[in-house]
XYZ file of C-alpha atoms in Angstrom:
427
model
C -16.452 10.259 -12.559
C -14.193 9.472 -9.642
C -11.538 6.770 -10.038
C -12.719 3.777 -7.981
C -10.702 3.115 -4.867
C -9.853 -0.194 -3.237
C -11.483 -0.234 0.134
C -10.555 -1.740 3.452
C -7.353 -3.749 3.005
C -7.037 -4.730 6.624
C -9.506 -4.906 9.467
C -9.264 -3.497 12.952
C -6.562 -5.113 14.992
C -5.699 -5.971 18.544
C -1.933 -6.085 18.476
C -1.338 -7.820 15.174
C -4.586 -9.790 15.166
C -7.636 -8.766 13.180
C -10.902 -8.822 15.117
C -13.860 -10.846 13.915
C -17.556 -10.404 14.615
C -19.695 -13.321 15.700
C -23.117 -12.458 14.193
C -23.846 -14.595 11.151
C -24.527 -11.536 8.992
C -20.831 -10.686 9.231
C -19.682 -14.030 7.851
C -17.878 -12.498 4.882
C -16.004 -10.200 7.239
C -15.062 -13.152 9.434
C -13.755 -15.145 6.456
C -11.328 -12.357 5.685
C -10.327 -11.985 9.337
C -9.581 -15.711 9.605
C -7.623 -15.699 6.351
C -5.606 -12.644 7.415
C -4.852 -14.227 10.801
C -3.529 -17.376 9.136
C -1.624 -15.250 6.617
C 0.152 -13.291 9.337
C 0.640 -16.032 11.941
C 0.379 -19.440 10.241
C 0.839 -22.320 10.460
C -1.736 -22.020 13.221
C -4.508 -24.088 14.799
C -8.222 -23.334 15.048
C -8.153 -22.497 18.768
C -5.345 -19.989 18.303
C -7.154 -18.419 15.347
C -10.282 -18.051 17.490
C -8.288 -16.414 20.281
C -6.531 -13.933 17.993
C -9.622 -13.122 15.929
C -12.012 -12.920 18.921
C -14.359 -15.442 17.323
C -16.069 -18.517 18.724
C -14.379 -21.856 18.202
C -17.388 -23.112 16.232
C -17.364 -20.081 13.896
C -13.645 -20.513 13.232
C -14.010 -24.247 12.651
C -16.718 -23.682 10.042
C -14.827 -20.882 8.281
C -11.529 -22.792 8.224
C -13.286 -25.784 6.674
C -14.835 -23.502 4.026
C -11.527 -21.842 3.204
C -9.825 -25.223 2.965
C -12.561 -26.487 0.655
C -12.079 -23.378 -1.505
C -8.364 -24.146 -1.761
C -7.295 -21.032 0.146
C -6.010 -22.886 3.219
C -4.082 -26.154 3.533
C -3.512 -28.510 6.453
C 0.059 -28.787 7.680
C -0.071 -31.642 10.149
C -0.427 -31.403 13.908
C 1.599 -29.513 16.495
C 1.968 -31.120 19.914
C 0.973 -28.698 22.666
C 0.388 -30.269 26.060
C -2.088 -33.044 26.702
C -4.720 -34.334 24.365
C -4.924 -34.550 20.610
C -2.428 -32.162 18.946
C -4.241 -29.419 17.008
C -4.256 -29.445 13.212
C -2.231 -26.569 11.815
C -3.413 -24.491 8.845
C -1.507 -22.244 6.459
C -2.420 -20.199 3.419
C -2.196 -22.355 0.302
C 0.479 -20.823 -1.952
C -0.878 -22.809 -4.900
C -4.496 -21.830 -4.308
C -4.200 -19.001 -6.795
C -2.327 -15.774 -7.341
C -2.891 -12.056 -7.687
C -1.269 -9.491 -9.954
C -0.087 -6.111 -8.729
C 0.476 -3.258 -11.170
C 2.096 0.056 -10.317
C 1.471 2.819 -12.846
C 3.909 5.669 -12.360
C 4.860 8.648 -14.470
C 8.150 7.016 -15.444
C 7.454 3.295 -15.532
C 5.194 0.301 -15.083
C 5.900 -2.457 -12.539
C 4.019 -5.759 -12.567
C 4.288 -8.520 -9.957
C 2.714 -11.947 -9.561
C 2.206 -12.948 -5.915
C 0.858 -16.259 -4.633
C -1.729 -16.477 -1.870
C 0.961 -16.988 0.751
C 2.399 -13.599 -0.182
C 5.448 -14.959 -1.991
C 6.689 -13.071 -5.036
C 6.558 -15.447 -8.026
C 7.483 -13.054 -10.850
C 8.139 -9.391 -11.555
C 8.447 -7.198 -14.619
C 9.472 -3.568 -15.006
C 9.336 -1.413 -18.135
C 9.861 2.272 -18.846
C 6.974 4.434 -20.017
C 7.089 7.196 -22.569
C 3.338 7.651 -22.970
C 0.948 7.393 -20.015
C -2.217 8.412 -21.881
C -5.068 5.913 -21.405
C -5.177 4.911 -25.090
C -1.558 3.765 -24.877
C -1.390 2.566 -21.296
C -4.525 0.419 -21.095
C -3.474 -2.115 -23.783
C 0.056 -2.106 -22.384
C -1.214 -3.009 -18.908
C -3.310 -5.802 -20.405
C -0.273 -7.164 -22.271
C 1.943 -7.021 -19.146
C -0.659 -8.809 -17.047
C -0.914 -11.531 -19.693
C 2.876 -11.901 -19.858
C 3.410 -12.204 -16.118
C 0.759 -14.935 -15.915
C 2.702 -17.158 -18.333
C 4.120 -20.238 -16.581
C 7.320 -22.112 -17.561
C 5.270 -25.041 -18.873
C 3.362 -22.797 -21.251
C 0.260 -22.546 -19.089
C -1.414 -19.563 -17.448
C -1.303 -18.953 -13.703
C -4.787 -18.854 -12.103
C -5.333 -15.261 -10.990
C -8.043 -14.054 -8.620
C -7.726 -10.448 -9.672
C -5.491 -7.466 -10.388
C -4.611 -4.570 -8.103
C -3.574 -1.351 -9.845
C -2.019 1.626 -8.100
C -1.771 5.115 -9.550
C -0.347 8.380 -8.214
C -2.916 10.543 -6.459
C -4.664 12.713 -5.757
C -7.816 11.554 -7.533
C -10.072 14.012 -9.336
C -8.773 17.248 -7.808
C -8.636 20.221 -10.150
C -5.064 21.373 -10.695
C -3.515 18.315 -9.035
C -4.720 15.179 -10.786
C -3.588 15.483 -14.374
C -0.761 17.976 -14.722
C 2.950 17.857 -14.087
C 5.669 15.213 -14.290
C 4.542 13.240 -11.231
C 0.970 12.566 -12.403
C -0.706 10.590 -15.202
C -2.186 13.166 -17.594
C -5.345 12.151 -19.415
C -6.846 9.933 -16.733
C -9.086 12.551 -15.167
C -12.736 11.528 -15.455
C -11.948 7.946 -16.490
C -13.211 5.004 -14.451
C -9.845 3.236 -14.380
C -11.109 0.053 -12.711
C -13.858 -0.472 -15.278
C -11.593 0.236 -18.243
C -8.788 -2.033 -16.994
C -11.211 -4.811 -16.032
C -12.497 -4.868 -19.594
C -8.965 -4.821 -21.035
C -7.504 -7.584 -18.840
C -10.563 -9.772 -18.518
C -9.944 -9.894 -14.762
C -11.502 -7.995 -11.834
C -9.412 -4.885 -11.143
C -9.151 -2.856 -7.943
C -7.629 0.647 -8.144
C -5.856 2.417 -5.292
C -3.725 5.457 -4.539
C -0.049 4.437 -4.801
C 0.999 5.672 -1.349
C -1.905 3.901 0.355
C -1.132 0.674 -1.483
C 2.537 1.052 -0.555
C 1.517 1.245 3.108
C -0.457 -1.990 2.645
C 2.621 -3.565 1.045
C 4.840 -2.457 3.922
C 2.254 -3.701 6.427
C 2.075 -7.174 4.897
C 5.659 -7.655 3.722
C 7.967 -5.117 5.333
C 8.786 -2.878 8.251
C 5.119 -2.356 9.122
C 4.334 -6.049 9.580
C 4.505 -5.817 13.369
C 2.937 -2.345 13.580
C -0.675 -1.406 14.163
C -0.361 2.352 13.620
C 2.204 3.883 11.275
C 2.667 6.374 8.463
C 4.582 5.637 5.267
C 6.207 8.590 3.512
C 6.258 7.202 -0.008
C 8.862 8.311 -2.536
C 7.440 7.554 -5.956
C 8.248 10.019 -8.689
C 6.413 12.449 -6.449
C 5.807 12.284 -2.704
C 2.833 10.717 -0.960
C 1.732 9.417 2.409
C 0.080 6.140 3.354
C -1.580 5.991 6.766
C -2.322 2.772 8.646
C -4.510 3.174 11.718
C -5.400 0.195 13.914
C -4.158 -2.098 11.168
C -6.313 -0.538 8.458
C -5.372 1.943 5.727
C -6.914 5.357 6.278
C -8.135 6.866 2.988
C -10.335 9.805 3.789
C -13.685 10.593 2.183
C -12.428 10.493 -1.425
C -9.261 8.398 -1.209
C -6.924 11.392 -1.032
C -5.824 11.333 2.617
C -2.094 11.853 3.047
C -1.375 14.186 0.117
C 1.686 15.664 1.822
C 3.528 16.333 -1.431
C 1.476 19.459 -1.992
C 1.815 20.920 1.484
C 3.560 24.281 1.121
C 6.873 24.287 3.003
C 8.567 27.284 1.332
C 6.296 30.335 0.921
C 6.792 31.776 -2.587
C 9.167 28.902 -3.309
C 9.623 26.848 -6.465
C 6.549 26.772 -8.722
C 4.590 23.529 -8.664
C 2.381 22.231 -11.508
C -0.517 22.203 -9.025
C -0.532 26.014 -9.162
C 1.013 26.609 -5.754
C 4.594 27.516 -4.954
C 6.948 25.858 -2.515
C 5.241 22.436 -2.278
C 7.197 19.778 -0.386
C 7.265 17.558 -3.478
C 9.315 20.205 -5.301
C 12.162 19.642 -2.837
C 11.833 16.138 -1.403
C 10.935 13.636 -4.122
C 12.610 11.499 -6.742
C 11.611 14.012 -9.411
C 13.139 16.872 -7.408
C 16.341 14.872 -7.024
C 16.500 14.056 -10.748
C 15.920 17.741 -11.519
C 18.746 18.832 -9.266
C 21.176 16.270 -10.651
C 20.262 17.164 -14.244
C 20.940 20.853 -13.505
C 24.440 19.808 -12.392
C 24.984 17.886 -15.621
C 24.424 14.464 -14.049
C 22.151 11.842 -15.608
C 20.568 9.624 -12.965
C 17.641 8.556 -15.123
C 18.584 4.932 -14.568
C 18.313 3.787 -10.983
C 21.678 2.026 -11.323
C 23.250 5.442 -11.946
C 21.564 6.821 -8.837
C 22.839 3.878 -6.807
C 26.373 4.660 -8.012
C 26.034 8.318 -6.989
C 24.867 7.243 -3.554
C 27.819 4.906 -3.118
C 30.284 7.608 -4.188
C 28.759 10.226 -1.862
C 28.489 12.760 -4.701
C 28.357 16.349 -3.369
C 25.182 17.208 -5.339
C 23.445 14.209 -3.835
C 24.702 15.192 -0.406
C 23.394 18.736 -0.891
C 19.955 17.439 -1.954
C 19.821 15.085 1.016
C 20.600 17.910 3.429
C 17.970 20.214 1.866
C 15.284 17.501 1.647
C 15.912 16.415 5.241
C 15.537 19.984 6.499
C 12.096 20.205 4.874
C 10.977 16.684 5.779
C 11.861 16.841 9.476
C 9.104 19.338 10.423
C 6.658 17.241 8.378
C 7.648 14.156 10.381
C 6.925 16.007 13.631
C 3.600 17.257 12.266
C 2.534 13.722 11.260
C 3.474 12.473 14.715
C 1.375 15.184 16.339
C -1.567 14.454 14.033
C -1.605 10.639 14.042
C 0.518 9.551 17.025
C 1.985 6.584 15.086
C 4.243 3.894 16.509
C 6.779 4.953 13.888
C 7.046 6.677 10.531
C 8.476 4.665 7.649
C 10.299 6.141 4.655
C 10.078 3.939 1.568
C 9.581 3.689 -2.160
C 11.863 4.329 -5.114
C 14.862 5.807 -3.333
C 17.816 3.434 -2.810
C 17.959 1.978 0.700
C 21.345 3.620 1.355
C 19.882 7.014 0.421
C 16.862 6.462 2.679
C 19.223 5.674 5.554
C 21.260 8.806 4.828
C 18.098 10.910 4.627
C 16.855 9.593 7.968
C 20.211 10.310 9.578
C 20.258 13.841 8.114
C 16.872 14.625 9.713
C 18.247 14.239 13.221
C 17.736 15.778 15.633
C 14.021 15.708 14.813
C 11.783 18.475 16.162
C 10.033 17.770 19.452
C 6.624 16.144 19.037
C 4.296 13.790 20.909
C 6.679 11.029 19.790
C 9.560 12.520 21.810
C 9.699 9.885 24.527
C 12.794 8.401 26.129
C 11.350 4.919 26.335
C 10.581 3.921 22.759
C 10.587 0.388 21.388
C 11.190 1.734 17.863
C 12.981 4.740 16.352
C 10.723 7.603 15.343
C 11.671 7.048 11.683
C 12.450 3.737 9.965
C 13.574 2.785 6.457
C 11.092 0.611 4.543
C 11.935 -3.044 3.959
C 10.138 -3.770 0.676
C 12.229 -1.543 -1.592
C 10.992 -0.352 -4.959
C 8.330 -3.067 -5.168
C 6.409 -1.824 -2.134
C 3.498 -0.238 -4.051
C 3.231 -3.155 -6.492
C 3.235 -5.671 -3.622
C 0.521 -3.677 -1.899
C -1.428 -3.634 -5.148
C -1.170 -7.420 -5.417
C -2.722 -7.802 -1.951
C -5.784 -5.735 -2.851
C -7.728 -8.244 -5.016
C -7.660 -10.962 -2.370
C -8.674 -8.549 0.373
C -11.295 -7.035 -1.936
C -12.795 -10.445 -2.552
C -13.009 -11.469 1.099
C -13.516 -8.155 2.891
C -16.965 -7.334 4.243
C -19.241 -5.155 2.184
C -20.626 -3.596 5.368
C -17.512 -1.613 6.252
C -16.234 -1.165 2.715
C -19.179 0.194 0.755
C -18.822 3.825 -0.274
C -21.650 6.089 -1.259
C -21.550 7.812 -4.605
C -22.030 11.548 -4.625
C -25.672 11.081 -5.668
C -26.525 8.244 -3.260
C -28.559 8.871 -0.120
C -27.605 6.927 3.037
C -30.301 4.344 3.929
C -31.077 5.932 7.304
C -31.735 9.272 5.633
C -33.660 7.627 2.814
C -36.082 6.052 5.301
C -36.768 9.389 6.912
C -37.388 10.957 3.493
C -39.302 7.886 2.288
C -36.717 7.274 -0.337
C 2.672 1.014 -10.896
C 12.517 -2.458 -17.275
C 15.003 0.123 -16.357
């Protein structure tokens, strides 16, 4: 049984604007497009929404009224713009509900509560010693319940829960072994199990893909249509955003750069290969190197202190990791032609900056142009919450996104066209 994957978390874009579709059968799609447009650009009037979303004024007017009636949008007065009646401005209603984001990692669990306007309302972080499903499922349920508690003793209304886990999903030798994975989850329908435990609808996603969604909505990717996010969790992953939408691949495992071999016959990896990139350029690889030198950086505060002091072991790791990451950056540029590549995740911002600097000069690639509006590599802006913030966005997008472009076929399902022919995430 494959772990369910969250589907399209952002629709096609023109610039920063999602594109709607005028046929009535795509109404659900258009609702999400309108909501996303207001989310990214509000407060905003109906005419501007229609222009950005490529929808008719009448379609936008009807959808905005529906979303306002559902409590997802609120009116924010009128903005004077030339002659005539000033247009009514709309914004996402921060009190219209909330979503919970959960990041399950090999070393800890992060939970965030985010309102519909994308504002962080609460966060919790705890260490994990046992990631087996029997232990982790009730713990996730308890953390979700705790973060929903309000100061007045009530419970925050939650539309759903987004959960991110380290990939890859259901790949023999990669999914359930080693210190960067969650052993015991192979073959378990995580979304179904966690939905039953929390009593809320749960969407499950690869952590690097969710982190790219988080960076797109809250961080350095907010103004970008095409980018890659090299995600430093305990291991190393890649989130890909193409035309404003996360690219997942056929089984949700696109971007598994951590297990690309960069050193033939190099360090053994739990996946069975030797010399995988993750063995040299990841938080686990850094912790391993520091531990071998007698340094304990298990707490992120300790790692921050080592960064500030410029410790020689940290400097040596940075130099080695940068040497192995730089060719990967050039390869990603040649493959995806992104506007920029973002480095983000669990590494301290100062260390990300140092790592980016150490990669220069980068190898020549299709991104080697004199006239660039952005550097080839950027540091992420959402810090260690990036995957959890991306997870929190998934339930809302899951609820409003169109089923037409999100439905995935199971391995035993036959596409309709073929069937007709055959007549069938605390320190």
